């Protein structure tokens, strides 16, 4: 094992010179061992390295450096990889997805307000349009055949009627939403 050249940064005051030299010497070995073990346990090599560095610092704090640092480091990497594998075996996925943290009360209120405005505009549509658009917005996800049967019209005329109704709805909603004049003036 070849030692690393002296680091360019000054030694942190929190580490003794022995600890600092040990960390500097073991860094390439730990990187190699962690990358070799990480693939087998499905972990990130950086996570294994971090866990082993923490164990080394705890070991140094509790009783000084290990007698054979290289052997201790190899054993620590294998132990952390084994711990990671056993943890992964015990973990189970959620039965359902957790609630979306981005959907808070404000977003729900805004969505409810948009739906209220939309359904109010749908009720103001002329002729068969309110029933047609309501059927299209139905959570039942009706097919054209089912909508045509429900409205008592032919399936072939449903498309053109839908286009007229949606155009009318678009014009009604555009009147409710003020569009700014060109150049940002209202």
PDB file of C-alpha atoms in Angstrom:
ATOM      1  CA  UNK A   1       0.000   0.000   0.000  1.00  0.00           C
ATOM      2  CA  UNK A   2       1.475   3.308  -1.073  1.00  0.00           C
ATOM      3  CA  UNK A   3       0.816   6.292   1.172  1.00  0.00           C
ATOM      4  CA  UNK A   4      -0.890   9.327  -0.276  1.00  0.00           C
ATOM      5  CA  UNK A   5       1.097  12.499  -0.801  1.00  0.00           C
ATOM      6  CA  UNK A   6       0.684  15.046   1.969  1.00  0.00           C
ATOM      7  CA  UNK A   7      -2.679  16.786   1.687  1.00  0.00           C
ATOM      8  CA  UNK A   8      -2.823  20.398   0.562  1.00  0.00           C
ATOM      9  CA  UNK A   9      -5.275  21.312   3.276  1.00  0.00           C
ATOM     10  CA  UNK A  10      -4.157  21.832   6.858  1.00  0.00           C
ATOM     11  CA  UNK A  11      -5.006  19.119   9.350  1.00  0.00           C
ATOM     12  CA  UNK A  12      -8.302  19.738  11.193  1.00  0.00           C
ATOM     13  CA  UNK A  13      -7.728  20.604  14.814  1.00  0.00           C
ATOM     14  CA  UNK A  14     -10.338  18.067  15.972  1.00  0.00           C
ATOM     15  CA  UNK A  15      -8.186  15.094  14.858  1.00  0.00           C
ATOM     16  CA  UNK A  16      -4.994  14.109  16.584  1.00  0.00           C
ATOM     17  CA  UNK A  17      -1.950  13.641  14.388  1.00  0.00           C
ATOM     18  CA  UNK A  18      -2.202   9.836  14.777  1.00  0.00           C
ATOM     19  CA  UNK A  19      -5.879   9.847  13.768  1.00  0.00           C
ATOM     20  CA  UNK A  20      -5.240  12.161  10.850  1.00  0.00           C
ATOM     21  CA  UNK A  21      -2.379  10.015   9.560  1.00  0.00           C
ATOM     22  CA  UNK A  22      -4.527   6.884   9.971  1.00  0.00           C
ATOM     23  CA  UNK A  23      -7.423   8.405   8.015  1.00  0.00           C
ATOM     24  CA  UNK A  24      -5.087   9.647   5.279  1.00  0.00           C
ATOM     25  CA  UNK A  25      -3.397   6.249   4.995  1.00  0.00           C
ATOM     26  CA  UNK A  26      -6.625   4.210   4.973  1.00  0.00           C
ATOM     27  CA  UNK A  27      -8.559   6.367   2.498  1.00  0.00           C
ATOM     28  CA  UNK A  28      -7.544   4.468  -0.710  1.00  0.00           C
ATOM     29  CA  UNK A  29      -8.043   1.075   0.925  1.00  0.00           C
ATOM     30  CA  UNK A  30     -11.482   2.047   2.187  1.00  0.00           C
ATOM     31  CA  UNK A  31     -12.502   3.374  -1.231  1.00  0.00           C
ATOM     32  CA  UNK A  32     -11.438   0.116  -2.896  1.00  0.00           C
ATOM     33  CA  UNK A  33     -13.062  -2.137  -0.274  1.00  0.00           C
ATOM     34  CA  UNK A  34     -16.294  -0.139  -0.221  1.00  0.00           C
ATOM     35  CA  UNK A  35     -16.662  -0.165  -3.992  1.00  0.00           C
ATOM     36  CA  UNK A  36     -16.004  -3.925  -4.055  1.00  0.00           C
ATOM     37  CA  UNK A  37     -18.589  -4.686  -1.345  1.00  0.00           C
ATOM     38  CA  UNK A  38     -21.196  -2.132  -2.438  1.00  0.00           C
ATOM     39  CA  UNK A  39     -22.214  -4.024  -5.549  1.00  0.00           C
ATOM     40  CA  UNK A  40     -22.978  -7.197  -3.594  1.00  0.00           C
ATOM     41  CA  UNK A  41     -25.155  -5.487  -1.006  1.00  0.00           C
ATOM     42  CA  UNK A  42     -26.902  -3.012  -3.292  1.00  0.00           C
ATOM     43  CA  UNK A  43     -25.548   0.029  -1.466  1.00  0.00           C
ATOM     44  CA  UNK A  44     -23.769   3.111  -2.642  1.00  0.00           C
ATOM     45  CA  UNK A  45     -20.000   2.902  -2.036  1.00  0.00           C
ATOM     46  CA  UNK A  46     -20.067   6.388  -0.530  1.00  0.00           C
ATOM     47  CA  UNK A  47     -22.641   5.265   2.046  1.00  0.00           C
ATOM     48  CA  UNK A  48     -20.465   2.327   3.063  1.00  0.00           C
ATOM     49  CA  UNK A  49     -17.415   4.571   3.302  1.00  0.00           C
ATOM     50  CA  UNK A  50     -19.268   7.058   5.459  1.00  0.00           C
ATOM     51  CA  UNK A  51     -20.501   4.347   7.833  1.00  0.00           C
ATOM     52  CA  UNK A  52     -17.009   2.877   8.181  1.00  0.00           C
ATOM     53  CA  UNK A  53     -15.419   6.289   8.805  1.00  0.00           C
ATOM     54  CA  UNK A  54     -17.966   6.860  11.545  1.00  0.00           C
ATOM     55  CA  UNK A  55     -17.177   3.476  13.090  1.00  0.00           C
ATOM     56  CA  UNK A  56     -13.445   4.244  12.931  1.00  0.00           C
ATOM     57  CA  UNK A  57     -13.877   7.607  14.639  1.00  0.00           C
ATOM     58  CA  UNK A  58     -16.035   5.996  17.341  1.00  0.00           C
ATOM     59  CA  UNK A  59     -13.384   3.292  17.780  1.00  0.00           C
ATOM     60  CA  UNK A  60     -10.613   5.900  18.055  1.00  0.00           C
ATOM     61  CA  UNK A  61     -12.646   7.857  20.590  1.00  0.00           C
ATOM     62  CA  UNK A  62     -13.405   4.778  22.689  1.00  0.00           C
ATOM     63  CA  UNK A  63     -10.040   3.046  22.834  1.00  0.00           C
ATOM     64  CA  UNK A  64      -7.472   4.318  20.393  1.00  0.00           C
ATOM     65  CA  UNK A  65      -6.485   2.996  17.001  1.00  0.00           C
ATOM     66  CA  UNK A  66      -6.983  -0.662  16.079  1.00  0.00           C
ATOM     67  CA  UNK A  67      -3.957  -2.954  16.322  1.00  0.00           C
ATOM     68  CA  UNK A  68      -4.081  -3.786  12.594  1.00  0.00           C
ATOM     69  CA  UNK A  69      -5.916  -0.871  10.928  1.00  0.00           C
ATOM     70  CA  UNK A  70      -6.084  -2.448   7.456  1.00  0.00           C
ATOM     71  CA  UNK A  71      -7.596  -5.704   8.756  1.00  0.00           C
ATOM     72  CA  UNK A  72      -9.976  -3.778  11.009  1.00  0.00           C
ATOM     73  CA  UNK A  73     -11.064  -1.655   8.039  1.00  0.00           C
ATOM     74  CA  UNK A  74     -11.729  -4.690   5.817  1.00  0.00           C
ATOM     75  CA  UNK A  75     -13.782  -6.330   8.579  1.00  0.00           C
ATOM     76  CA  UNK A  76     -15.702  -3.101   9.200  1.00  0.00           C
ATOM     77  CA  UNK A  77     -16.580  -2.771   5.500  1.00  0.00           C
ATOM     78  CA  UNK A  78     -17.799  -6.388   5.392  1.00  0.00           C
ATOM     79  CA  UNK A  79     -19.845  -5.841   8.579  1.00  0.00           C
ATOM     80  CA  UNK A  80     -21.470  -2.688   7.172  1.00  0.00           C
ATOM     81  CA  UNK A  81     -22.238  -4.452   3.888  1.00  0.00           C
ATOM     82  CA  UNK A  82     -23.796  -7.359   5.802  1.00  0.00           C
ATOM     83  CA  UNK A  83     -25.843  -4.923   7.915  1.00  0.00           C
ATOM     84  CA  UNK A  84     -27.033  -3.166   4.756  1.00  0.00           C
ATOM     85  CA  UNK A  85     -28.048  -6.470   3.128  1.00  0.00           C
ATOM     86  CA  UNK A  86     -29.975  -7.652   6.196  1.00  0.00           C
ATOM     87  CA  UNK A  87     -31.713  -4.278   6.526  1.00  0.00           C
ATOM     88  CA  UNK A  88     -32.752  -4.405   2.872  1.00  0.00           C
ATOM     89  CA  UNK A  89     -34.198  -7.920   3.360  1.00  0.00           C
ATOM     90  CA  UNK A  90     -36.333  -6.742   6.287  1.00  0.00           C
ATOM     91  CA  UNK A  91     -37.699  -3.652   4.557  1.00  0.00           C
ATOM     92  CA  UNK A  92     -41.111  -3.975   2.939  1.00  0.00           C
ATOM     93  CA  UNK A  93     -42.737  -1.531   0.520  1.00  0.00           C
ATOM     94  CA  UNK A  94     -45.837   0.376   1.546  1.00  0.00           C
ATOM     95  CA  UNK A  95     -49.123  -1.225   0.529  1.00  0.00           C
ATOM     96  CA  UNK A  96     -50.234   2.146  -0.822  1.00  0.00           C
ATOM     97  CA  UNK A  97     -48.310   5.210  -1.824  1.00  0.00           C
ATOM     98  CA  UNK A  98     -47.836   7.766   0.935  1.00  0.00           C
ATOM     99  CA  UNK A  99     -49.726  11.005   0.602  1.00  0.00           C
ATOM    100  CA  UNK A 100     -48.218  13.494  -1.803  1.00  0.00           C
ATOM    101  CA  UNK A 101     -46.534  16.180   0.304  1.00  0.00           C
ATOM    102  CA  UNK A 102     -46.969  18.727  -2.483  1.00  0.00           C
ATOM    103  CA  UNK A 103     -50.760  18.491  -2.283  1.00  0.00           C
ATOM    104  CA  UNK A 104     -51.603  20.589   0.717  1.00  0.00           C
ATOM    105  CA  UNK A 105     -54.762  22.368   1.783  1.00  0.00           C
ATOM    106  CA  UNK A 106     -53.990  25.370  -0.415  1.00  0.00           C
ATOM    107  CA  UNK A 107     -53.658  23.244  -3.561  1.00  0.00           C
ATOM    108  CA  UNK A 108     -56.871  21.358  -2.713  1.00  0.00           C
ATOM    109  CA  UNK A 109     -58.720  24.658  -2.215  1.00  0.00           C
ATOM    110  CA  UNK A 110     -57.446  26.006  -5.540  1.00  0.00           C
ATOM    111  CA  UNK A 111     -58.412  22.785  -7.342  1.00  0.00           C
ATOM    112  CA  UNK A 112     -61.882  22.855  -5.757  1.00  0.00           C
ATOM    113  CA  UNK A 113     -62.301  26.479  -6.846  1.00  0.00           C
ATOM    114  CA  UNK A 114     -61.285  25.642 -10.441  1.00  0.00           C
ATOM    115  CA  UNK A 115     -63.782  22.743 -10.497  1.00  0.00           C
ATOM    116  CA  UNK A 116     -66.512  24.972  -9.080  1.00  0.00           C
ATOM    117  CA  UNK A 117     -65.923  27.586 -11.812  1.00  0.00           C
ATOM    118  CA  UNK A 118     -65.793  24.918 -14.519  1.00  0.00           C
ATOM    119  CA  UNK A 119     -69.017  23.179 -13.449  1.00  0.00           C
ATOM    120  CA  UNK A 120     -70.810  26.521 -13.063  1.00  0.00           C
ATOM    121  CA  UNK A 121     -69.839  27.365 -16.646  1.00  0.00           C
ATOM    122  CA  UNK A 122     -70.919  23.890 -17.835  1.00  0.00           C
ATOM    123  CA  UNK A 123     -74.388  24.427 -16.301  1.00  0.00           C
ATOM    124  CA  UNK A 124     -74.741  27.707 -18.275  1.00  0.00           C
ATOM    125  CA  UNK A 125     -74.078  26.049 -21.659  1.00  0.00           C
ATOM    126  CA  UNK A 126     -76.983  26.044 -24.180  1.00  0.00           C
ATOM    127  CA  UNK A 127     -79.016  23.055 -25.404  1.00  0.00           C
ATOM    128  CA  UNK A 128     -77.690  19.525 -24.847  1.00  0.00           C
ATOM    129  CA  UNK A 129     -74.195  20.812 -24.029  1.00  0.00           C
ATOM    130  CA  UNK A 130     -74.488  20.721 -20.210  1.00  0.00           C
ATOM    131  CA  UNK A 131     -75.435  17.034 -20.240  1.00  0.00           C
ATOM    132  CA  UNK A 132     -72.810  16.186 -22.876  1.00  0.00           C
ATOM    133  CA  UNK A 133     -69.922  17.957 -21.151  1.00  0.00           C
ATOM    134  CA  UNK A 134     -71.009  16.580 -17.754  1.00  0.00           C
ATOM    135  CA  UNK A 135     -70.908  13.071 -19.263  1.00  0.00           C
ATOM    136  CA  UNK A 136     -67.426  13.760 -20.669  1.00  0.00           C
ATOM    137  CA  UNK A 137     -66.233  14.976 -17.250  1.00  0.00           C
ATOM    138  CA  UNK A 138     -67.819  12.034 -15.456  1.00  0.00           C
ATOM    139  CA  UNK A 139     -65.479  10.030 -13.213  1.00  0.00           C
ATOM    140  CA  UNK A 140     -67.071   6.890 -14.698  1.00  0.00           C
ATOM    141  CA  UNK A 141     -64.998   7.462 -17.877  1.00  0.00           C
ATOM    142  CA  UNK A 142     -67.889   6.682 -20.217  1.00  0.00           C
ATOM    143  CA  UNK A 143     -67.302   5.591 -23.820  1.00  0.00           C
ATOM    144  CA  UNK A 144     -68.792   7.477 -26.782  1.00  0.00           C
ATOM    145  CA  UNK A 145     -71.322   4.672 -27.221  1.00  0.00           C
ATOM    146  CA  UNK A 146     -72.467   4.996 -23.578  1.00  0.00           C
ATOM    147  CA  UNK A 147     -72.661   8.795 -23.773  1.00  0.00           C
ATOM    148  CA  UNK A 148     -74.629   8.650 -27.039  1.00  0.00           C
ATOM    149  CA  UNK A 149     -77.061   6.136 -25.522  1.00  0.00           C
ATOM    150  CA  UNK A 150     -77.477   8.241 -22.375  1.00  0.00           C
ATOM    151  CA  UNK A 151     -78.168  11.415 -24.382  1.00  0.00           C
ATOM    152  CA  UNK A 152     -80.341   9.704 -27.019  1.00  0.00           C
ATOM    153  CA  UNK A 153     -78.250  10.804 -29.981  1.00  0.00           C
ATOM    154  CA  UNK A 154     -76.243   8.979 -32.637  1.00  0.00           C
ATOM    155  CA  UNK A 155     -72.639   8.163 -31.907  1.00  0.00           C
ATOM    156  CA  UNK A 156     -71.549   9.832 -35.189  1.00  0.00           C
ATOM    157  CA  UNK A 157     -72.971  13.212 -34.205  1.00  0.00           C
ATOM    158  CA  UNK A 158     -71.353  13.103 -30.766  1.00  0.00           C
ATOM    159  CA  UNK A 159     -67.937  14.342 -31.997  1.00  0.00           C
ATOM    160  CA  UNK A 160     -69.178  17.465 -33.831  1.00  0.00           C
ATOM    161  CA  UNK A 161     -71.574  18.269 -30.959  1.00  0.00           C
ATOM    162  CA  UNK A 162     -68.702  17.863 -28.468  1.00  0.00           C
ATOM    163  CA  UNK A 163     -66.547  20.267 -30.501  1.00  0.00           C
ATOM    164  CA  UNK A 164     -69.287  22.904 -30.566  1.00  0.00           C
ATOM    165  CA  UNK A 165     -69.938  22.537 -26.826  1.00  0.00           C
ATOM    166  CA  UNK A 166     -66.250  22.730 -25.893  1.00  0.00           C
ATOM    167  CA  UNK A 167     -65.818  25.796 -28.138  1.00  0.00           C
ATOM    168  CA  UNK A 168     -68.730  27.458 -26.407  1.00  0.00           C
ATOM    169  CA  UNK A 169     -67.322  26.530 -22.988  1.00  0.00           C
ATOM    170  CA  UNK A 170     -63.884  27.859 -23.987  1.00  0.00           C
ATOM    171  CA  UNK A 171     -65.406  31.221 -25.011  1.00  0.00           C
ATOM    172  CA  UNK A 172     -67.398  31.437 -21.765  1.00  0.00           C
ATOM    173  CA  UNK A 173     -64.359  30.715 -19.598  1.00  0.00           C
ATOM    174  CA  UNK A 174     -62.199  33.154 -21.597  1.00  0.00           C
ATOM    175  CA  UNK A 175     -64.680  35.931 -20.737  1.00  0.00           C
ATOM    176  CA  UNK A 176     -64.439  35.102 -17.020  1.00  0.00           C
ATOM    177  CA  UNK A 177     -60.636  35.112 -17.003  1.00  0.00           C
ATOM    178  CA  UNK A 178     -59.343  38.584 -17.793  1.00  0.00           C
ATOM    179  CA  UNK A 179     -56.595  38.482 -20.378  1.00  0.00           C
ATOM    180  CA  UNK A 180     -54.018  41.235 -20.091  1.00  0.00           C
ATOM    181  CA  UNK A 181     -53.587  43.701 -22.916  1.00  0.00           C
ATOM    182  CA  UNK A 182     -50.424  43.572 -24.973  1.00  0.00           C
ATOM    183  CA  UNK A 183     -47.343  45.030 -23.298  1.00  0.00           C
ATOM    184  CA  UNK A 184     -48.553  43.958 -19.833  1.00  0.00           C
ATOM    185  CA  UNK A 185     -51.281  46.577 -19.349  1.00  0.00           C
ATOM    186  CA  UNK A 186     -54.618  45.575 -17.877  1.00  0.00           C
TER     187      UNK A 186
END
